[in-house]
């Protein structure tokens, strides 16, 4: 069904950068290729030593220079993006743009006279960004012209409708997650040994409790609070480790904060990883210390892989857990946001009695309901339906 379909994926941030949107676009690129399509990625070139053209899982990745440290750097990037789209517009059947932001505006304006369907993929904070940004109103008007807007959960749908987007243009495609490797033997011990061989930061005693964070390192994610809570955790569990996996603008400040608290021996920052299976198998708990307007993709992936999750509560997350009972056995929501509340919750969830090397029934249900193949097929079905419209 997807054979020969030429799909351009536009995303300012792409692997090796991480986050909900970045991870989804990476999975889409790989999944679409595996289903017989011909995807290409167009992204930003964030550093001068990054190649202009590379490959990710066999998918071509083209990068437009972006220098935010220079005046007009963002606009130069957007002009470069528009020029690339104009030059290569005949080479694609469908364009999928991550987020309802400047890249979406650039694509819709540049290809406004083209018959190529342009699909936008909305994230939880896009509507809030449009309300706050100086260019948000213009972006909002332009995004109304998209062929379709994909959303991944009810919270994002509600935001889009409240912002004035037509319900008829919105398409629900829940997140898909990669199927984990089959579990055999002592999964936790095997994973920890494997990780210790590839990075010294992962070395730890065999029975040490490990909490894992995966995502973009940003100031507003509550990571400083999490690190401060870890100072209380190691007073009771001296061998406990906190792994902060990812990168971002807060990395250097966070590292200094860890050093000031003298926690470098137990709080590790090993960088980014493409495959998370070994991390999920090695850890005892995934932590997500900031409230969100929907279920973070990494929390869904961890829960489906059998890793318990401790996340900051929000009304939208509570509704999401009520809608998906399979999540309730894997995810604990924390109402408190203070350091003491987090330290107590971490100590409670890191008890040895809660460890298990076998998948729960809830995890198996999540794997079936959020399969990667289903997410890819839903996107392909949408693309084909748009290409068949008579008014293209």
mmCIF file of C-alpha atoms in Angstrom:
data_model
loop_
_atom_site.group_PDB
_atom_site.id
_atom_site.type_symbol
_atom_site.label_atom_id
_atom_site.label_comp_id
_atom_site.label_asym_id
_atom_site.label_seq_id
_atom_site.Cartn_x
_atom_site.Cartn_y
_atom_site.Cartn_z
ATOM 1 C CA UNK A 1 0.000 0.000 0.000
ATOM 2 C CA UNK A 2 2.888 2.411 0.816
ATOM 3 C CA UNK A 3 5.155 1.222 -2.008
ATOM 4 C CA UNK A 4 6.744 4.222 -3.686
ATOM 5 C CA UNK A 5 4.931 6.874 -1.615
ATOM 6 C CA UNK A 6 7.357 9.780 -1.284
ATOM 7 C CA UNK A 7 6.963 11.440 2.117
ATOM 8 C CA UNK A 8 8.854 14.477 3.395
ATOM 9 C CA UNK A 9 9.103 14.776 7.183
ATOM 10 C CA UNK A 10 9.887 18.326 8.347
ATOM 11 C CA UNK A 11 11.080 18.777 11.930
ATOM 12 C CA UNK A 12 13.326 21.484 13.358
ATOM 13 C CA UNK A 13 14.658 19.001 15.910
ATOM 14 C CA UNK A 14 15.545 15.457 14.929
ATOM 15 C CA UNK A 15 17.832 12.667 16.133
ATOM 16 C CA UNK A 16 20.198 12.873 17.997
ATOM 17 C CA UNK A 17 17.969 15.409 19.741
ATOM 18 C CA UNK A 18 15.285 13.831 21.924
ATOM 19 C CA UNK A 19 11.778 14.646 23.111
ATOM 20 C CA UNK A 20 8.218 13.551 22.402
ATOM 21 C CA UNK A 21 8.047 15.165 18.963
ATOM 22 C CA UNK A 22 11.611 14.264 17.993
ATOM 23 C CA UNK A 23 11.186 10.619 18.987
ATOM 24 C CA UNK A 24 7.876 10.349 17.147
ATOM 25 C CA UNK A 25 9.357 11.740 13.927
ATOM 26 C CA UNK A 26 12.327 9.383 14.183
ATOM 27 C CA UNK A 27 10.004 6.411 14.653
ATOM 28 C CA UNK A 28 7.865 7.576 11.737
ATOM 29 C CA UNK A 29 10.891 7.887 9.460
ATOM 30 C CA UNK A 30 12.044 4.372 10.296
ATOM 31 C CA UNK A 31 8.541 2.871 10.297
ATOM 32 C CA UNK A 32 7.479 4.400 6.986
ATOM 33 C CA UNK A 33 10.628 3.054 5.352
ATOM 34 C CA UNK A 34 9.946 -0.421 6.758
ATOM 35 C CA UNK A 35 6.419 -0.262 5.303
ATOM 36 C CA UNK A 36 7.740 0.390 1.816
ATOM 37 C CA UNK A 37 7.434 4.178 1.611
ATOM 38 C CA UNK A 38 10.270 6.508 0.645
ATOM 39 C CA UNK A 39 10.628 9.007 3.519
ATOM 40 C CA UNK A 40 13.056 11.918 3.614
ATOM 41 C CA UNK A 41 13.737 14.136 6.638
ATOM 42 C CA UNK A 42 14.292 17.905 6.457
ATOM 43 C CA UNK A 43 15.642 19.342 9.704
ATOM 44 C CA UNK A 44 17.900 22.037 11.165
ATOM 45 C CA UNK A 45 21.684 21.882 11.221
ATOM 46 C CA UNK A 46 22.314 22.953 14.801
ATOM 47 C CA UNK A 47 26.116 22.841 14.724
ATOM 48 C CA UNK A 48 28.643 23.612 12.030
ATOM 49 C CA UNK A 49 30.240 20.174 12.389
ATOM 50 C CA UNK A 50 26.941 18.410 11.643
ATOM 51 C CA UNK A 51 26.768 17.098 8.053
ATOM 52 C CA UNK A 52 24.359 18.765 5.649
ATOM 53 C CA UNK A 53 23.235 15.355 4.405
ATOM 54 C CA UNK A 54 23.272 12.143 6.437
ATOM 55 C CA UNK A 55 21.150 9.026 6.983
ATOM 56 C CA UNK A 56 19.078 7.792 9.900
ATOM 57 C CA UNK A 57 18.094 4.112 9.724
ATOM 58 C CA UNK A 58 18.537 4.288 5.965
ATOM 59 C CA UNK A 59 16.435 7.465 5.624
ATOM 60 C CA UNK A 60 18.074 10.555 4.035
ATOM 61 C CA UNK A 61 18.311 13.536 6.394
ATOM 62 C CA UNK A 62 18.872 17.008 4.904
ATOM 63 C CA UNK A 63 19.770 19.835 7.266
ATOM 64 C CA UNK A 64 19.385 23.605 6.862
ATOM 65 C CA UNK A 65 21.872 25.720 8.898
ATOM 66 C CA UNK A 66 20.348 27.292 12.023
ATOM 67 C CA UNK A 67 22.405 29.756 14.069
ATOM 68 C CA UNK A 68 20.360 31.116 16.958
ATOM 69 C CA UNK A 69 23.443 32.898 18.290
ATOM 70 C CA UNK A 70 23.392 35.295 15.335
ATOM 71 C CA UNK A 71 21.009 38.158 14.489
ATOM 72 C CA UNK A 72 18.382 36.970 12.044
ATOM 73 C CA UNK A 73 19.682 33.418 12.393
ATOM 74 C CA UNK A 74 16.181 31.968 12.731
ATOM 75 C CA UNK A 75 14.869 33.854 9.703
ATOM 76 C CA UNK A 76 17.859 32.836 7.596
ATOM 77 C CA UNK A 77 17.076 29.245 8.518
ATOM 78 C CA UNK A 78 13.399 29.634 7.569
ATOM 79 C CA UNK A 79 14.345 31.208 4.240
ATOM 80 C CA UNK A 80 16.694 28.297 3.614
ATOM 81 C CA UNK A 81 13.921 25.887 4.508
ATOM 82 C CA UNK A 82 11.544 27.597 2.079
ATOM 83 C CA UNK A 83 14.130 27.568 -0.715
ATOM 84 C CA UNK A 84 14.762 23.853 -0.198
ATOM 85 C CA UNK A 85 11.024 23.099 -0.275
ATOM 86 C CA UNK A 86 10.545 25.138 -3.436
ATOM 87 C CA UNK A 87 13.490 23.482 -5.164
ATOM 88 C CA UNK A 88 12.432 19.916 -4.283
ATOM 89 C CA UNK A 89 8.616 20.238 -4.202
ATOM 90 C CA UNK A 90 8.099 17.903 -7.191
ATOM 91 C CA UNK A 91 9.974 15.089 -5.422
ATOM 92 C CA UNK A 92 7.328 14.409 -2.740
ATOM 93 C CA UNK A 93 3.742 13.204 -2.668
ATOM 94 C CA UNK A 94 2.989 14.237 0.939
ATOM 95 C CA UNK A 95 4.603 16.579 3.479
ATOM 96 C CA UNK A 96 4.313 15.933 7.232
ATOM 97 C CA UNK A 97 5.438 18.786 9.498
ATOM 98 C CA UNK A 98 6.154 18.374 13.194
ATOM 99 C CA UNK A 99 4.411 20.986 15.379
ATOM 100 C CA UNK A 100 2.207 23.964 14.554
ATOM 101 C CA UNK A 101 5.011 26.492 14.565
ATOM 102 C CA UNK A 102 7.309 28.379 12.196
ATOM 103 C CA UNK A 103 8.216 25.348 10.062
ATOM 104 C CA UNK A 104 4.515 24.699 9.453
ATOM 105 C CA UNK A 105 4.021 28.321 8.379
ATOM 106 C CA UNK A 106 7.017 28.147 6.044
ATOM 107 C CA UNK A 107 5.853 24.908 4.421
ATOM 108 C CA UNK A 108 2.245 26.016 3.967
ATOM 109 C CA UNK A 109 3.258 29.374 2.491
ATOM 110 C CA UNK A 110 5.937 27.962 0.191
ATOM 111 C CA UNK A 111 3.734 25.164 -1.149
ATOM 112 C CA UNK A 112 0.462 27.133 -1.168
ATOM 113 C CA UNK A 113 0.042 26.737 -4.944
ATOM 114 C CA UNK A 114 1.064 23.083 -4.927
ATOM 115 C CA UNK A 115 -1.370 20.172 -4.902
ATOM 116 C CA UNK A 116 0.836 18.331 -2.395
ATOM 117 C CA UNK A 117 -1.093 17.559 0.829
ATOM 118 C CA UNK A 118 0.513 19.106 3.906
ATOM 119 C CA UNK A 119 -0.200 17.368 7.212
ATOM 120 C CA UNK A 120 0.733 18.896 10.577
ATOM 121 C CA UNK A 121 1.446 16.893 13.719
ATOM 122 C CA UNK A 122 0.345 18.839 16.813
ATOM 123 C CA UNK A 123 2.009 18.552 20.204
ATOM 124 C CA UNK A 124 0.682 19.387 23.657
ATOM 125 C CA UNK A 125 2.160 22.885 23.933
ATOM 126 C CA UNK A 126 1.658 24.132 20.361
ATOM 127 C CA UNK A 127 -1.569 26.049 20.986
ATOM 128 C CA UNK A 128 -0.109 27.672 24.099
ATOM 129 C CA UNK A 129 2.933 28.709 22.038
ATOM 130 C CA UNK A 130 0.692 30.256 19.377
ATOM 131 C CA UNK A 131 -1.098 32.282 22.068
ATOM 132 C CA UNK A 132 2.142 33.567 23.602
ATOM 133 C CA UNK A 133 4.444 34.048 20.596
ATOM 134 C CA UNK A 134 4.676 37.285 18.657
ATOM 135 C CA UNK A 135 4.216 35.335 15.429
ATOM 136 C CA UNK A 136 1.660 32.953 16.925
ATOM 137 C CA UNK A 137 -1.461 34.573 15.424
ATOM 138 C CA UNK A 138 -0.002 34.502 11.914
ATOM 139 C CA UNK A 139 1.068 30.904 12.439
ATOM 140 C CA UNK A 140 -2.417 30.008 13.692
ATOM 141 C CA UNK A 141 -4.095 31.460 10.589
ATOM 142 C CA UNK A 142 -1.664 29.699 8.258
ATOM 143 C CA UNK A 143 -2.026 26.314 10.027
ATOM 144 C CA UNK A 144 -5.777 26.473 9.381
ATOM 145 C CA UNK A 145 -4.911 25.833 5.713
ATOM 146 C CA UNK A 146 -3.299 22.433 6.364
ATOM 147 C CA UNK A 147 -4.779 19.399 4.638
ATOM 148 C CA UNK A 148 -5.032 17.689 8.039
ATOM 149 C CA UNK A 149 -3.787 18.026 11.601
ATOM 150 C CA UNK A 150 -2.817 14.903 13.521
ATOM 151 C CA UNK A 151 -3.131 14.769 17.314
ATOM 152 C CA UNK A 152 -2.098 11.949 19.637
ATOM 153 C CA UNK A 153 -4.412 12.244 22.639
ATOM 154 C CA UNK A 154 -7.607 13.854 23.917
ATOM 155 C CA UNK A 155 -5.784 16.710 25.673
ATOM 156 C CA UNK A 156 -4.187 17.907 22.419
ATOM 157 C CA UNK A 157 -7.535 17.561 20.615
ATOM 158 C CA UNK A 158 -9.256 19.750 23.217
ATOM 159 C CA UNK A 159 -6.548 22.405 22.897
ATOM 160 C CA UNK A 160 -6.925 22.470 19.105
ATOM 161 C CA UNK A 161 -10.714 22.795 19.219
ATOM 162 C CA UNK A 162 -10.581 25.526 21.872
ATOM 163 C CA UNK A 163 -8.051 27.373 19.705
ATOM 164 C CA UNK A 164 -10.522 27.400 16.822
ATOM 165 C CA UNK A 165 -9.270 24.622 14.564
ATOM 166 C CA UNK A 166 -11.995 22.869 12.562
ATOM 167 C CA UNK A 167 -12.872 19.464 14.064
ATOM 168 C CA UNK A 168 -13.225 18.078 10.528
ATOM 169 C CA UNK A 169 -9.513 18.723 9.900
ATOM 170 C CA UNK A 170 -8.359 16.862 13.024
ATOM 171 C CA UNK A 171 -7.288 13.216 12.949
ATOM 172 C CA UNK A 172 -6.538 11.087 16.014
ATOM 173 C CA UNK A 173 -3.453 8.885 15.720
ATOM 174 C CA UNK A 174 -2.317 7.612 19.140
ATOM 175 C CA UNK A 175 1.377 7.196 19.799
ATOM 176 C CA UNK A 176 2.999 3.951 18.740
ATOM 177 C CA UNK A 177 5.888 2.388 20.634
ATOM 178 C CA UNK A 178 8.600 0.022 19.554
ATOM 179 C CA UNK A 179 8.049 -3.592 20.525
ATOM 180 C CA UNK A 180 10.520 -4.528 23.284
ATOM 181 C CA UNK A 181 12.940 -7.399 22.926
ATOM 182 C CA UNK A 182 11.721 -10.693 24.480
ATOM 183 C CA UNK A 183 12.638 -10.999 28.158
ATOM 184 C CA UNK A 184 14.822 -13.955 29.079
ATOM 185 C CA UNK A 185 16.582 -14.837 32.329
ATOM 186 C CA UNK A 186 17.784 -12.137 34.703
ATOM 187 C CA UNK A 187 16.798 -9.160 32.550
ATOM 188 C CA UNK A 188 17.914 -6.457 34.961
ATOM 189 C CA UNK A 189 21.380 -7.876 35.632
ATOM 190 C CA UNK A 190 22.037 -8.599 31.956
ATOM 191 C CA UNK A 191 21.017 -5.090 30.920
ATOM 192 C CA UNK A 192 23.164 -3.425 33.581
ATOM 193 C CA UNK A 193 26.234 -5.401 32.574
ATOM 194 C CA UNK A 194 25.682 -4.542 28.910
ATOM 195 C CA UNK A 195 25.301 -0.823 29.629
ATOM 196 C CA UNK A 196 28.370 -0.741 31.908
ATOM 197 C CA UNK A 197 30.462 -2.089 29.030
ATOM 198 C CA UNK A 198 29.524 0.767 26.702
ATOM 199 C CA UNK A 199 29.598 3.686 29.162
ATOM 200 C CA UNK A 200 31.317 4.044 32.530
ATOM 201 C CA UNK A 201 28.459 6.212 33.843
ATOM 202 C CA UNK A 202 26.248 3.122 33.912
ATOM 203 C CA UNK A 203 28.442 1.100 36.256
ATOM 204 C CA UNK A 204 26.667 0.324 39.539
ATOM 205 C CA UNK A 205 26.337 -2.460 42.120
ATOM 206 C CA UNK A 206 24.118 -5.317 40.946
ATOM 207 C CA UNK A 207 21.341 -4.587 43.455
ATOM 208 C CA UNK A 208 21.499 -0.788 43.407
ATOM 209 C CA UNK A 209 18.106 0.900 42.917
ATOM 210 C CA UNK A 210 18.086 2.946 39.706
ATOM 211 C CA UNK A 211 15.715 5.747 38.676
ATOM 212 C CA UNK A 212 15.755 6.848 35.052
ATOM 213 C CA UNK A 213 14.818 10.099 33.322
ATOM 214 C CA UNK A 214 14.805 10.271 29.518
ATOM 215 C CA UNK A 215 14.128 13.484 27.634
ATOM 216 C CA UNK A 216 15.302 16.923 26.725
ATOM 217 C CA UNK A 217 17.098 18.666 29.594
ATOM 218 C CA UNK A 218 15.106 21.883 30.057
ATOM 219 C CA UNK A 219 14.848 24.270 33.035
ATOM 220 C CA UNK A 220 11.069 23.953 33.333
ATOM 221 C CA UNK A 221 11.034 20.165 33.647
ATOM 222 C CA UNK A 222 11.561 20.083 37.414
ATOM 223 C CA UNK A 223 14.958 18.384 37.052
ATOM 224 C CA UNK A 224 16.628 20.576 39.693
ATOM 225 C CA UNK A 225 13.918 19.532 42.149
ATOM 226 C CA UNK A 226 14.454 15.893 41.217
ATOM 227 C CA UNK A 227 18.221 16.156 41.790
ATOM 228 C CA UNK A 228 17.658 17.864 45.134
ATOM 229 C CA UNK A 229 15.247 15.096 46.141
ATOM 230 C CA UNK A 230 17.930 12.549 45.250
ATOM 231 C CA UNK A 231 20.110 14.050 47.973
ATOM 232 C CA UNK A 232 17.498 12.788 50.459
ATOM 233 C CA UNK A 233 17.162 9.407 48.693
ATOM 234 C CA UNK A 234 20.831 8.444 49.069
ATOM 235 C CA UNK A 235 20.739 9.101 52.797
ATOM 236 C CA UNK A 236 18.454 6.073 53.053
ATOM 237 C CA UNK A 237 19.670 4.145 49.973
ATOM 238 C CA UNK A 238 23.393 4.977 49.605
ATOM 239 C CA UNK A 239 23.873 2.865 46.460
ATOM 240 C CA UNK A 240 20.899 4.407 44.587
ATOM 241 C CA UNK A 241 21.601 5.888 41.150
ATOM 242 C CA UNK A 242 19.768 8.503 39.094
ATOM 243 C CA UNK A 243 20.383 8.390 35.336
ATOM 244 C CA UNK A 244 19.501 11.564 33.415
ATOM 245 C CA UNK A 245 19.534 10.461 29.773
ATOM 246 C CA UNK A 246 19.253 13.182 27.162
ATOM 247 C CA UNK A 247 20.660 16.539 26.199
ATOM 248 C CA UNK A 248 19.500 20.124 26.013
ATOM 249 C CA UNK A 249 20.047 23.747 27.034
ATOM 250 C CA UNK A 250 19.931 22.966 30.766
ATOM 251 C CA UNK A 251 22.692 20.350 30.710
ATOM 252 C CA UNK A 252 25.596 22.550 31.876
ATOM 253 C CA UNK A 253 23.584 24.273 34.615
ATOM 254 C CA UNK A 254 22.242 20.931 35.802
ATOM 255 C CA UNK A 255 25.735 19.449 35.901
ATOM 256 C CA UNK A 256 26.952 22.368 38.040
ATOM 257 C CA UNK A 257 23.981 21.883 40.370
ATOM 258 C CA UNK A 258 24.807 18.175 40.717
ATOM 259 C CA UNK A 259 28.440 19.049 41.452
ATOM 260 C CA UNK A 260 27.500 21.692 44.034
ATOM 261 C CA UNK A 261 25.417 19.083 45.878
ATOM 262 C CA UNK A 262 28.297 16.596 45.631
ATOM 263 C CA UNK A 263 26.095 14.070 43.838
ATOM 264 C CA UNK A 264 28.223 13.227 40.797
ATOM 265 C CA UNK A 265 28.873 9.745 42.184
ATOM 266 C CA UNK A 266 25.172 8.893 42.122
ATOM 267 C CA UNK A 267 23.584 11.188 39.495
ATOM 268 C CA UNK A 268 24.835 10.388 35.994
ATOM 269 C CA UNK A 269 24.351 12.204 32.663
ATOM 270 C CA UNK A 270 25.489 9.791 29.904
ATOM 271 C CA UNK A 271 23.995 11.648 26.900
ATOM 272 C CA UNK A 272 21.425 10.389 24.391
ATOM 273 C CA UNK A 273 20.624 6.866 23.204
ATOM 274 C CA UNK A 274 18.779 5.694 20.114
ATOM 275 C CA UNK A 275 17.524 2.412 21.603
ATOM 276 C CA UNK A 276 16.056 2.527 25.110
ATOM 277 C CA UNK A 277 15.355 -1.181 25.653
ATOM 278 C CA UNK A 278 18.440 -1.830 27.788
ATOM 279 C CA UNK A 279 17.800 1.322 29.827
ATOM 280 C CA UNK A 280 14.220 0.274 30.534
ATOM 281 C CA UNK A 281 15.377 -3.230 31.508
ATOM 282 C CA UNK A 282 18.188 -1.967 33.751
ATOM 283 C CA UNK A 283 16.194 0.642 35.685
ATOM 284 C CA UNK A 284 13.702 0.167 38.497
ATOM 285 C CA UNK A 285 11.677 3.318 37.863
ATOM 286 C CA UNK A 286 11.128 6.006 35.231
ATOM 287 C CA UNK A 287 10.618 9.496 36.646
ATOM 288 C CA UNK A 288 8.932 12.458 34.929
ATOM 289 C CA UNK A 289 9.063 15.396 37.351
ATOM 290 C CA UNK A 290 6.886 17.979 35.609
ATOM 291 C CA UNK A 291 3.159 18.078 34.939
ATOM 292 C CA UNK A 292 2.105 18.005 31.289
ATOM 293 C CA UNK A 293 -1.102 18.439 29.297
ATOM 294 C CA UNK A 294 -1.054 14.806 28.228
ATOM 295 C CA UNK A 295 0.747 11.521 28.670
ATOM 296 C CA UNK A 296 4.425 11.980 27.720
ATOM 297 C CA UNK A 297 5.487 9.506 25.054
ATOM 298 C CA UNK A 298 8.417 8.268 27.129
ATOM 299 C CA UNK A 299 6.050 7.374 29.997
ATOM 300 C CA UNK A 300 3.885 5.323 27.657
ATOM 301 C CA UNK A 301 6.938 3.518 26.262
ATOM 302 C CA UNK A 302 8.287 2.745 29.726
ATOM 303 C CA UNK A 303 4.928 1.451 30.972
ATOM 304 C CA UNK A 304 4.556 -0.788 27.914
ATOM 305 C CA UNK A 305 8.059 -2.138 28.530
ATOM 306 C CA UNK A 306 7.161 -3.086 32.108
ATOM 307 C CA UNK A 307 9.013 -0.231 33.834
ATOM 308 C CA UNK A 308 7.021 1.484 36.606
ATOM 309 C CA UNK A 309 6.575 5.246 36.180
ATOM 310 C CA UNK A 310 6.438 8.054 38.745
ATOM 311 C CA UNK A 311 5.106 11.250 37.152
ATOM 312 C CA UNK A 312 3.905 14.635 38.341
ATOM 313 C CA UNK A 313 0.117 14.686 38.346
ATOM 314 C CA UNK A 314 -2.059 16.921 36.182
ATOM 315 C CA UNK A 315 -5.808 16.903 35.425
ATOM 316 C CA UNK A 316 -5.118 15.735 31.860
ATOM 317 C CA UNK A 317 -2.917 12.857 33.037
ATOM 318 C CA UNK A 318 -5.562 11.762 35.524
ATOM 319 C CA UNK A 319 -8.147 11.665 32.727
ATOM 320 C CA UNK A 320 -5.734 9.732 30.497
ATOM 321 C CA UNK A 321 -5.258 7.061 33.173
ATOM 322 C CA UNK A 322 -9.010 6.769 33.614
ATOM 323 C CA UNK A 323 -9.446 6.285 29.851
ATOM 324 C CA UNK A 324 -6.700 3.636 29.681
ATOM 325 C CA UNK A 325 -6.980 1.273 32.679
ATOM 326 C CA UNK A 326 -3.868 -0.602 31.507
ATOM 327 C CA UNK A 327 -1.822 2.441 32.512
ATOM 328 C CA UNK A 328 -3.039 2.424 36.102
ATOM 329 C CA UNK A 329 -0.936 -0.578 37.133
ATOM 330 C CA UNK A 330 2.246 0.984 35.740
ATOM 331 C CA UNK A 331 1.999 4.737 36.386
ATOM 332 C CA UNK A 332 1.824 6.460 39.769
ATOM 333 C CA UNK A 333 0.898 10.149 39.774
ATOM 334 C CA UNK A 334 2.363 12.426 42.424
ATOM 335 C CA UNK A 335 0.269 15.420 43.492
ATOM 336 C CA UNK A 336 3.045 17.052 45.507
ATOM 337 C CA UNK A 337 5.752 19.093 43.761
ATOM 338 C CA UNK A 338 8.067 19.809 46.719
ATOM 339 C CA UNK A 339 11.424 18.147 47.320
ATOM 340 C CA UNK A 340 10.254 16.203 50.383
ATOM 341 C CA UNK A 341 7.241 14.848 48.522
ATOM 342 C CA UNK A 342 9.417 13.637 45.662
ATOM 343 C CA UNK A 343 12.032 12.075 47.920
ATOM 344 C CA UNK A 344 9.379 10.153 49.866
ATOM 345 C CA UNK A 345 7.712 8.943 46.684
ATOM 346 C CA UNK A 346 11.038 7.883 45.175
ATOM 347 C CA UNK A 347 11.993 5.891 48.271
ATOM 348 C CA UNK A 348 8.588 4.216 48.282
ATOM 349 C CA UNK A 349 8.695 3.264 44.576
ATOM 350 C CA UNK A 350 12.308 2.017 44.735
ATOM 351 C CA UNK A 351 11.580 -0.678 47.313
ATOM 352 C CA UNK A 352 13.136 -4.041 46.317
ATOM 353 C CA UNK A 353 9.763 -5.753 46.824
ATOM 354 C CA UNK A 354 8.343 -3.864 43.836
ATOM 355 C CA UNK A 355 10.886 -5.210 41.356
ATOM 356 C CA UNK A 356 9.759 -7.659 38.715
ATOM 357 C CA UNK A 357 11.439 -9.165 35.653
ATOM 358 C CA UNK A 358 8.136 -10.239 34.104
ATOM 359 C CA UNK A 359 5.724 -8.094 32.114
ATOM 360 C CA UNK A 360 2.371 -7.264 33.700
ATOM 361 C CA UNK A 361 -0.874 -7.782 31.822
ATOM 362 C CA UNK A 362 -1.227 -4.006 31.667
ATOM 363 C CA UNK A 363 2.095 -3.732 29.814
ATOM 364 C CA UNK A 364 1.026 -6.391 27.333
ATOM 365 C CA UNK A 365 -2.238 -4.545 26.669
ATOM 366 C CA UNK A 366 -0.351 -1.300 26.062
ATOM 367 C CA UNK A 367 1.936 -3.029 23.586
ATOM 368 C CA UNK A 368 -1.072 -4.234 21.605
ATOM 369 C CA UNK A 369 -3.030 -0.969 21.738
ATOM 370 C CA UNK A 370 -0.042 1.243 20.921
ATOM 371 C CA UNK A 371 1.868 -0.813 18.413
ATOM 372 C CA UNK A 372 4.250 1.013 16.091
ATOM 373 C CA UNK A 373 2.769 -0.779 13.074
ATOM 374 C CA UNK A 374 -0.696 0.593 13.891
ATOM 375 C CA UNK A 375 0.610 4.162 14.146
ATOM 376 C CA UNK A 376 2.411 3.858 10.809
ATOM 377 C CA UNK A 377 -0.644 2.350 9.088
ATOM 378 C CA UNK A 378 -2.886 5.136 10.412
ATOM 379 C CA UNK A 379 -0.548 7.759 8.956
ATOM 380 C CA UNK A 380 -0.386 5.955 5.613
ATOM 381 C CA UNK A 381 -4.181 5.609 5.509
ATOM 382 C CA UNK A 382 -4.487 9.355 6.096
ATOM 383 C CA UNK A 383 -1.936 10.175 3.406
ATOM 384 C CA UNK A 384 -3.661 7.968 0.836
ATOM 385 C CA UNK A 385 -7.093 9.409 1.647
ATOM 386 C CA UNK A 386 -5.786 12.943 1.106
ATOM 387 C CA UNK A 387 -4.160 11.982 -2.194
ATOM 388 C CA UNK A 388 -7.485 10.572 -3.414
ATOM 389 C CA UNK A 389 -9.463 13.748 -2.731
ATOM 390 C CA UNK A 390 -10.880 15.160 -5.987
ATOM 391 C CA UNK A 391 -10.228 18.794 -5.008
ATOM 392 C CA UNK A 392 -6.478 18.419 -4.671
#
